[in-house]
Coordinates of C-alpha atoms in Angstrom, one line a residue:
X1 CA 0.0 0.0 0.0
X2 CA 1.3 3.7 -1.0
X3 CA 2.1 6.3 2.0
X4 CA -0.5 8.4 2.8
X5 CA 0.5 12.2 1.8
X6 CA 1.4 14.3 5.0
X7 CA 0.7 18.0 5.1
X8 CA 1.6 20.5 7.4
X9 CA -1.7 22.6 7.8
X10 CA -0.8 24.7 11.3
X11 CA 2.1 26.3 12.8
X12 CA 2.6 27.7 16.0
X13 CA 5.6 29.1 17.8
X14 CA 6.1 31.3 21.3
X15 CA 7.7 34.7 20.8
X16 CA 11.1 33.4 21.5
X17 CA 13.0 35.4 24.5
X18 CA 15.7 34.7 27.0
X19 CA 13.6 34.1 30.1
X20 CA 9.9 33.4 30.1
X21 CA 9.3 33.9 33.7
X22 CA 5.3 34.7 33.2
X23 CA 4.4 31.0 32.1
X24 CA 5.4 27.8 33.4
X25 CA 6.7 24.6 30.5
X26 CA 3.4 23.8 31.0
X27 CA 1.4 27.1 29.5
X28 CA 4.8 27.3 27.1
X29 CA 3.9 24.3 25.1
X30 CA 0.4 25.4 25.2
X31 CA 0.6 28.9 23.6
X32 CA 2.5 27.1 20.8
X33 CA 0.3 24.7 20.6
X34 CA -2.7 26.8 20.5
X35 CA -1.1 28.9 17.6
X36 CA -1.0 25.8 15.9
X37 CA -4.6 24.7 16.3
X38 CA -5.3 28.3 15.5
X39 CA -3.8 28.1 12.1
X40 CA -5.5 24.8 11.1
X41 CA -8.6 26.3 12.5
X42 CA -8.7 22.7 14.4
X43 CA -10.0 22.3 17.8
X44 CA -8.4 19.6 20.4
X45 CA -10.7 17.5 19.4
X46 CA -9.7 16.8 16.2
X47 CA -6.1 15.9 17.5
X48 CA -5.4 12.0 17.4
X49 CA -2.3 11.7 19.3
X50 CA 1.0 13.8 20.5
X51 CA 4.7 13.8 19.7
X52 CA 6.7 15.9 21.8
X53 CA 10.6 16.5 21.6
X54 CA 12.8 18.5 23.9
X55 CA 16.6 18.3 24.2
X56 CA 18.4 16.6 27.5
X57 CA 16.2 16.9 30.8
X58 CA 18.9 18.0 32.9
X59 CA 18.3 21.3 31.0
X60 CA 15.4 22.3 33.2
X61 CA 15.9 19.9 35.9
X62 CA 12.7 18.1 35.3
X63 CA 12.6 14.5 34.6
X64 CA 10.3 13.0 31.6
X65 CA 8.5 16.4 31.8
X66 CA 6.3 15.3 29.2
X67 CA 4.4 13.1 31.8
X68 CA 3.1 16.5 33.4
X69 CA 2.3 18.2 30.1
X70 CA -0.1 15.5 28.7
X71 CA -3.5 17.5 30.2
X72 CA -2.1 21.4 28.7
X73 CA -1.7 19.4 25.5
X74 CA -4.7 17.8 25.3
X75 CA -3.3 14.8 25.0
X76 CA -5.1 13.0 28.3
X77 CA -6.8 9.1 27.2
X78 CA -4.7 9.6 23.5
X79 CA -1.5 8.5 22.3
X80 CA 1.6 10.6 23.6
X81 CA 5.0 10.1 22.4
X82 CA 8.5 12.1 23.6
X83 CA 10.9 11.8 21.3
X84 CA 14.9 12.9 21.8
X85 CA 18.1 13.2 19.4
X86 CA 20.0 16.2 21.7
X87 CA 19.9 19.2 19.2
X88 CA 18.5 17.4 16.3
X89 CA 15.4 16.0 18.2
X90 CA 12.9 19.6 16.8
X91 CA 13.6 17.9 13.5
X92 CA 13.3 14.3 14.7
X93 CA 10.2 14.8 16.5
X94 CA 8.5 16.3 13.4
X95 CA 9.5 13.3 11.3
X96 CA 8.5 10.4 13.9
X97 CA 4.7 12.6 13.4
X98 CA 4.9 12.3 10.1
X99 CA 5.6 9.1 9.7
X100 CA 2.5 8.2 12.2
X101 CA 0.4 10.4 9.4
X102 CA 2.2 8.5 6.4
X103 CA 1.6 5.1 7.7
X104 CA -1.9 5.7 8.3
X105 CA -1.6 5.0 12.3
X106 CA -3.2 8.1 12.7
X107 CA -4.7 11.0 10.7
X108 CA -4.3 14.3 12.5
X109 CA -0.9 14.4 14.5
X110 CA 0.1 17.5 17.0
X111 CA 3.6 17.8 17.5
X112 CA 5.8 20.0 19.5
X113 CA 9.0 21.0 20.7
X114 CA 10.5 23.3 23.7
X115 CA 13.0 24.1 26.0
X116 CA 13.0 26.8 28.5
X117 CA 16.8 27.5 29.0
X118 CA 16.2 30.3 31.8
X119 CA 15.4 27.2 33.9
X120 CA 19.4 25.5 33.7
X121 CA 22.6 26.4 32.5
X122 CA 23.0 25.3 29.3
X123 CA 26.7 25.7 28.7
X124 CA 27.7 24.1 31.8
X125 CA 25.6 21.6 31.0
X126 CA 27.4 21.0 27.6
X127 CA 30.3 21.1 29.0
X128 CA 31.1 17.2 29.4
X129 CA 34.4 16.0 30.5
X130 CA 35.9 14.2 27.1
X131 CA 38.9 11.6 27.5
X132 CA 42.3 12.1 27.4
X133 CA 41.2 16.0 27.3
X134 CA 41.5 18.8 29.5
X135 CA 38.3 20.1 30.9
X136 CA 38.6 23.9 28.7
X137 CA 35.4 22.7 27.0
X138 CA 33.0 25.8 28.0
X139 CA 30.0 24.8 26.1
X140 CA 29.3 23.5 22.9
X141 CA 31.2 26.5 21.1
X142 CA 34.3 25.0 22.9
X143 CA 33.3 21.2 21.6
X144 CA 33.0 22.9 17.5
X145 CA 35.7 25.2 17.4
X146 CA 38.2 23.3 16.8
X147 CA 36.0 21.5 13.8
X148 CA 35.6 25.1 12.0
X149 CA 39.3 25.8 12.7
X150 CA 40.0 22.6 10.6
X151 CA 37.4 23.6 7.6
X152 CA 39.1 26.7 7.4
X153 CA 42.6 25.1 7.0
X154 CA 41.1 22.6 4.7
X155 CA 39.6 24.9 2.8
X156 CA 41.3 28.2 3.2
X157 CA 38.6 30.5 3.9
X158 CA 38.8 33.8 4.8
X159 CA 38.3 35.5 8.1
X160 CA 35.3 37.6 7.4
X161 CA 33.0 34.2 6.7
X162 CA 31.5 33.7 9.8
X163 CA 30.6 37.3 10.4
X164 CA 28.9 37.9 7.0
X165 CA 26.4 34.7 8.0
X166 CA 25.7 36.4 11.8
X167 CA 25.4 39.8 10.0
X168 CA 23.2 38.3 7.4
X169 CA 21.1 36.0 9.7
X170 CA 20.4 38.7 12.6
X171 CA 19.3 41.3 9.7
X172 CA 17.3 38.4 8.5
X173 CA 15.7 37.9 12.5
X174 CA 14.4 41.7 12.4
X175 CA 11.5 40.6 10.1
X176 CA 10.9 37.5 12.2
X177 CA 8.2 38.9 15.1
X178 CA 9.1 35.9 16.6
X179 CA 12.7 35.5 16.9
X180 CA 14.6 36.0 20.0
X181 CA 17.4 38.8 19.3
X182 CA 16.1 42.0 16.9
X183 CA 19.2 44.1 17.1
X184 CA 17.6 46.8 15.4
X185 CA 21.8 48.4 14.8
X186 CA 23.4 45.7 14.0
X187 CA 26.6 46.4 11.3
X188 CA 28.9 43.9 10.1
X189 CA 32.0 45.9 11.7
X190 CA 30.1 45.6 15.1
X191 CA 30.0 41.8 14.9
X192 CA 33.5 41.6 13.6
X193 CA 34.6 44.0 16.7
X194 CA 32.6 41.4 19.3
X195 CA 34.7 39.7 21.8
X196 CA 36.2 36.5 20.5
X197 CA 34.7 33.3 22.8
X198 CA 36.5 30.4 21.1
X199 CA 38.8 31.0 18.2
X200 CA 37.6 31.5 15.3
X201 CA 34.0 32.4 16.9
X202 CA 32.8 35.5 17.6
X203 CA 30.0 36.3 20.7
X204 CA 28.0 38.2 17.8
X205 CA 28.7 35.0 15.7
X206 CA 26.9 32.9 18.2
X207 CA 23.6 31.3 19.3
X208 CA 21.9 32.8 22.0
X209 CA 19.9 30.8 24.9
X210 CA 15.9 30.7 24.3
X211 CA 13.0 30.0 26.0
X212 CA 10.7 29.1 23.7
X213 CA 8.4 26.7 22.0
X214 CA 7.4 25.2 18.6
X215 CA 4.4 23.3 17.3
X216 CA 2.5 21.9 14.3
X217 CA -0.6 20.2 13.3
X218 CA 0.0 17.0 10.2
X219 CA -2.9 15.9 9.0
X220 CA -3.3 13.5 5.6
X221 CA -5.1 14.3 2.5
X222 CA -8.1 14.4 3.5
X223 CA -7.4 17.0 6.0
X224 CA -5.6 19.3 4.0
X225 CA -8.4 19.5 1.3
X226 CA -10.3 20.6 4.6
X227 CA -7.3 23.2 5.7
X228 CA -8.3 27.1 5.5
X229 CA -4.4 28.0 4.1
X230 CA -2.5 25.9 1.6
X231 CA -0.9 23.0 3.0
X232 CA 3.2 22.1 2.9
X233 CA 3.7 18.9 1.7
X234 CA 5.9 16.4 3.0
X235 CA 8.3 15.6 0.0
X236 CA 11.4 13.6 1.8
X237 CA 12.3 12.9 5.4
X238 CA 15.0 11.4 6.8
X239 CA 17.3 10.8 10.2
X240 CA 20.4 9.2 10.4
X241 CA 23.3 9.0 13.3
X242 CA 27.3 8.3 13.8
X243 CA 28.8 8.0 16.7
X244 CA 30.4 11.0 18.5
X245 CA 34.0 9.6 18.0
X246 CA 35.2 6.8 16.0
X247 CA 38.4 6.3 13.7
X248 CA 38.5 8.1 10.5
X249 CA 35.6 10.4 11.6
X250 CA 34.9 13.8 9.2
X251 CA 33.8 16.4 12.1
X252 CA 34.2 19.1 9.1
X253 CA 31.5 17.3 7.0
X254 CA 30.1 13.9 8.7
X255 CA 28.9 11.1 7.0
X256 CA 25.8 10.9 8.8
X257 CA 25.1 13.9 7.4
X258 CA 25.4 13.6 3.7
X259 CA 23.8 10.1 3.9
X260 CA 20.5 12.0 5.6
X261 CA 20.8 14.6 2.8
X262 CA 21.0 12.3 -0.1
X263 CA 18.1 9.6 1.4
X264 CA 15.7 13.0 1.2
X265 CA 16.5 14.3 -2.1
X266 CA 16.0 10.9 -3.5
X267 CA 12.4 11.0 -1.8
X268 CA 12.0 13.6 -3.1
X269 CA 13.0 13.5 -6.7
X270 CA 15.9 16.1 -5.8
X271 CA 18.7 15.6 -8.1
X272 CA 20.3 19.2 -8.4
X273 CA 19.6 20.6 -5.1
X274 CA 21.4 24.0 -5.4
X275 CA 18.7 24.7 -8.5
X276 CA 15.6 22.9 -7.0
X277 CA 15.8 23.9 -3.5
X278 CA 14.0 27.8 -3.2
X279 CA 15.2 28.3 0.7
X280 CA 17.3 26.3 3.4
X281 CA 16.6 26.5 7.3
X282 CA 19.9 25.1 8.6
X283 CA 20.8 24.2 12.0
X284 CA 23.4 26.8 12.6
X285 CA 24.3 27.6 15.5
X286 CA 27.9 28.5 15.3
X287 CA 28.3 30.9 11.8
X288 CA 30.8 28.7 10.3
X289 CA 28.6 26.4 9.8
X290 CA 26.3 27.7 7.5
X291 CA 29.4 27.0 4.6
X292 CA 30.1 24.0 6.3
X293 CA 26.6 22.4 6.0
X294 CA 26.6 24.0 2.3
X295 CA 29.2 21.2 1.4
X296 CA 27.7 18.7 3.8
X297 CA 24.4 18.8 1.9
X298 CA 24.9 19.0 -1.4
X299 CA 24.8 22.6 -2.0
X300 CA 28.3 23.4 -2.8
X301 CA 31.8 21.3 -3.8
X302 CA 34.1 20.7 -1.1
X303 CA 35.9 23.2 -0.4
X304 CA 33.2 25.7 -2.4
X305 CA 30.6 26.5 0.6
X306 CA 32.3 30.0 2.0
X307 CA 32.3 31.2 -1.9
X308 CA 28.4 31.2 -1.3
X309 CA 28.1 32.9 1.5
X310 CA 30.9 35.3 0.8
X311 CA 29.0 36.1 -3.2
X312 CA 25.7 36.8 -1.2
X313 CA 24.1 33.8 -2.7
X314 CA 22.4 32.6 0.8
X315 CA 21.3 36.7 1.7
X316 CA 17.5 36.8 1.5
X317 CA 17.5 37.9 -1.6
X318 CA 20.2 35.3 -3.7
X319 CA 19.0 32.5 -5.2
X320 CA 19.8 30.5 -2.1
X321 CA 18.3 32.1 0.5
X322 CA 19.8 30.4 3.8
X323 CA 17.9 30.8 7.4
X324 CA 15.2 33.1 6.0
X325 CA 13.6 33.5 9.6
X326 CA 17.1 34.7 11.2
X327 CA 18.3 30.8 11.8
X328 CA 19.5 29.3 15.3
X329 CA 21.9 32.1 15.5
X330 CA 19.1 34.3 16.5
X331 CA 16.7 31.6 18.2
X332 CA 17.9 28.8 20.1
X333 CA 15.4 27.4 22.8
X334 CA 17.8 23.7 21.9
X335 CA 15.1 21.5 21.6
X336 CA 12.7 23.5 19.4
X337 CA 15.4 24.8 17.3
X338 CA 15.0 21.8 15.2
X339 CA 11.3 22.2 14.6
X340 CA 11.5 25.7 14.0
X341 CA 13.8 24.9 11.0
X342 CA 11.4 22.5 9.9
X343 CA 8.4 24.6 10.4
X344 CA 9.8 27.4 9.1
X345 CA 11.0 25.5 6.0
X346 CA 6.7 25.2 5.6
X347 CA 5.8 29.1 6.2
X348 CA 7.5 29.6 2.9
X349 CA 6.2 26.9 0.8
X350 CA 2.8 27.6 2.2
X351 CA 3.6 31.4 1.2
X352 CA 3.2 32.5 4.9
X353 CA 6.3 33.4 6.3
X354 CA 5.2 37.6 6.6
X355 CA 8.4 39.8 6.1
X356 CA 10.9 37.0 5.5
X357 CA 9.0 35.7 2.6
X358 CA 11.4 34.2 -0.3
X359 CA 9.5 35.1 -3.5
X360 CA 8.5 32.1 -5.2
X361 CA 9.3 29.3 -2.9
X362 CA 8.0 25.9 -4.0
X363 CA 10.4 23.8 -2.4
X364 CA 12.1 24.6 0.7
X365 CA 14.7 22.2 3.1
X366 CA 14.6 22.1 6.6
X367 CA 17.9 20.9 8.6
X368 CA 18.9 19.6 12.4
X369 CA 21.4 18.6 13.8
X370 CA 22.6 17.5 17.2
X371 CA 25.4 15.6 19.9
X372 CA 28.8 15.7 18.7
X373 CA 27.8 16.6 14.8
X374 CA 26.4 12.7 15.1
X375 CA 22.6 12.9 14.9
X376 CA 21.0 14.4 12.0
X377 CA 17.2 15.3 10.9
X378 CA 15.6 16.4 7.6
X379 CA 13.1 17.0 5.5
X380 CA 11.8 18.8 2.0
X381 CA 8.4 20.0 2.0
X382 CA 6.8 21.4 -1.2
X383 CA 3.5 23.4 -2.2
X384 CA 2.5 20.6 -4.4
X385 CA 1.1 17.2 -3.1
X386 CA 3.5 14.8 -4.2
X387 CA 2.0 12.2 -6.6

């Protein structure tokens, strides 16, 4: 029997902000998930089960939180599932939905992501002991630097590379209502000036810490003929893991990584993406990495990714438009982040992202990625239904 078509027919996300001291994780996941409802013009009622994702629980302090949240949710006497891939699990979440949708399990799927950072300390919490190391990690900047230091001597980019991405991706945030940072002055000499944290990054070149929530509502054909807005279809989806360390691993450009990108694009009948790809949401957290995952995912040669960014080819307005919505480098509540990518990846095929609208956009990828570069999460969603 064929899959059942998946569409994404309702988005919801929280104004993203460092502390959300006014609503408990509870009422955080339900203002997303309210949007959500809101946008499918759905009640709870027509909700057959729950996926929920959120990043490591240590994050907030509460264990298997998702036992609490059931009831703001709606999910009491249905189906609930927690999902969790570290910093990929957004994308993962969304995917495990979809797939309930697709395989005909269920017809009409909330999912949802969160994390509410204000609650923990993040970087100290990333900051695992590694063997044979000295303890100097500092966060997760500490674990990657030393993986864009190596793209940048395998490749020979120049300096200015990660600042032109922040510069690009916070102007891109101020037309976001929802993103977390809107610096309203921001220059590129003012990010270049910003105190270095780990060499090669930047603090302006840097993911911030978010409270914050993400939800959507995936119904199957059926449902989206009965959807107020046009749907996004789901054209491709796909996960796939490494391990965080092994002999011969590529931390510049993993395996995992181009495996995941290559299962979607044959789902999805994707054989030049740089052409037949309208916008990218890519988990980038750290600017390097936005000409890093170029490479990784098929957009540019080895070696070739900076040469985008630095031509202006991923600004808003180039033909690859890259992190549309202002990217993780201006949101990051860590387990939505992935979701957001995804959902945001759907605003634009559905024609709904507001100010951050890329003209035109039929097809449109969204990217996670999480742990040591090891777990990855994506899909391609489309205004058409595919056939």
């Amino acid at each position: 029997m064929a899959k059942e078509p998946v569409a994404v027919v309702g988005i919801g996300q929280t104004k993203h902000v460092a502390a959300r001291r006014d609503v408990s994780i509870a009422g955080l996941v339900r203002e997303a998930a309210v949007r959500a409802l809101a946008d499918a013009q759905l009640s709870w009622a027509d909700i057959d089960a729950v996926v929920i994702g959120k990043a490591p629980d240590f994050f907030e302090g509460v264990m298997m939180p998702e036992l609490y949240l059931a009831d703001a949710l709606g999910a009491v006497g249905k189906p609930m599932l927690r999902v969790h891939t570290a910093g990929s699990v957004g994308g993962s979440t969304a995917l495990v939905a979809a797939n309930l949708v697709s395989s005909r399990v269920h017809r009409t799927v909330l999912t949802l992501a969160f994390e509410k950072q204000s609650e923990s300390n993040a970087m100290w919490g990333l900051s695992l002991p590694i063997p044979f190391q000295q303890p100097l990690l500092a966060g997760a900047g500490g674990f990657f630097a030393p993986h864009v230091r190596a793209y940048i001597r395998r490749t020979g980019a120049p300096d200015a590379i990660g600042s032109l991405v922040a510069y690009k991706d916070r102007r891109n945030a101020l037309k976001n209502p929802y993103a977390h940072l809107h610096e309203k002055d921001i220059t590129l000499e003012k990010v270049q000036a910003s105190p270095m944290l780990w060499d090669p990054i930047r603090y302006s070149e840097t993911c911030p810490s978010s409270d914050g929530a993400c939800a959507m509502v995936l119904t199957d054909r059926a449902g989206a003929e009965r959807a107020p807005y046009p749907a996004a279809w789901v054209h491709g989806g796909a996960m796939r893991s490494e391990p965080t360390m092994f002999a011969g691993k590529d931390v510049v450009s993993p395996r995992a990584g181009q495996d995941c990108a290559a299962d979607v694009y044959r789902q999805a009948g994707i054989t030049d993406p740089r052409r037949e790809i309208d916008a990218v949401e890519m988990y980038v957290p750290f600017s390097w990495y936005e000409p890093m995952w170029l490479e990784n995912l098929g957009f540019a040669a080895e070696g070739e990714g900076w040469k985008l960014t630095e031509s202006g080819v991923t600004e808003l307005d180039g033909d690859l438009p890259v992190n549309p919505s202002g990217g993780v480098l201006s949101t990051n509540p860590i387990g939505a982040s992935g979701m957001i990518r995804f959902a945001e990846a759907a605003l634009q095929v559905r024609g709904r992202a507001g100010e951050h609208q890329v003209e035109g956009a039929r097809r449109a990828l969204g990217h996670a990625y999480g742990g040591g570069s090891q777990f990855f999460a994506m899909w391609l969603v489309g205004a058409d239904r595919p056939e």
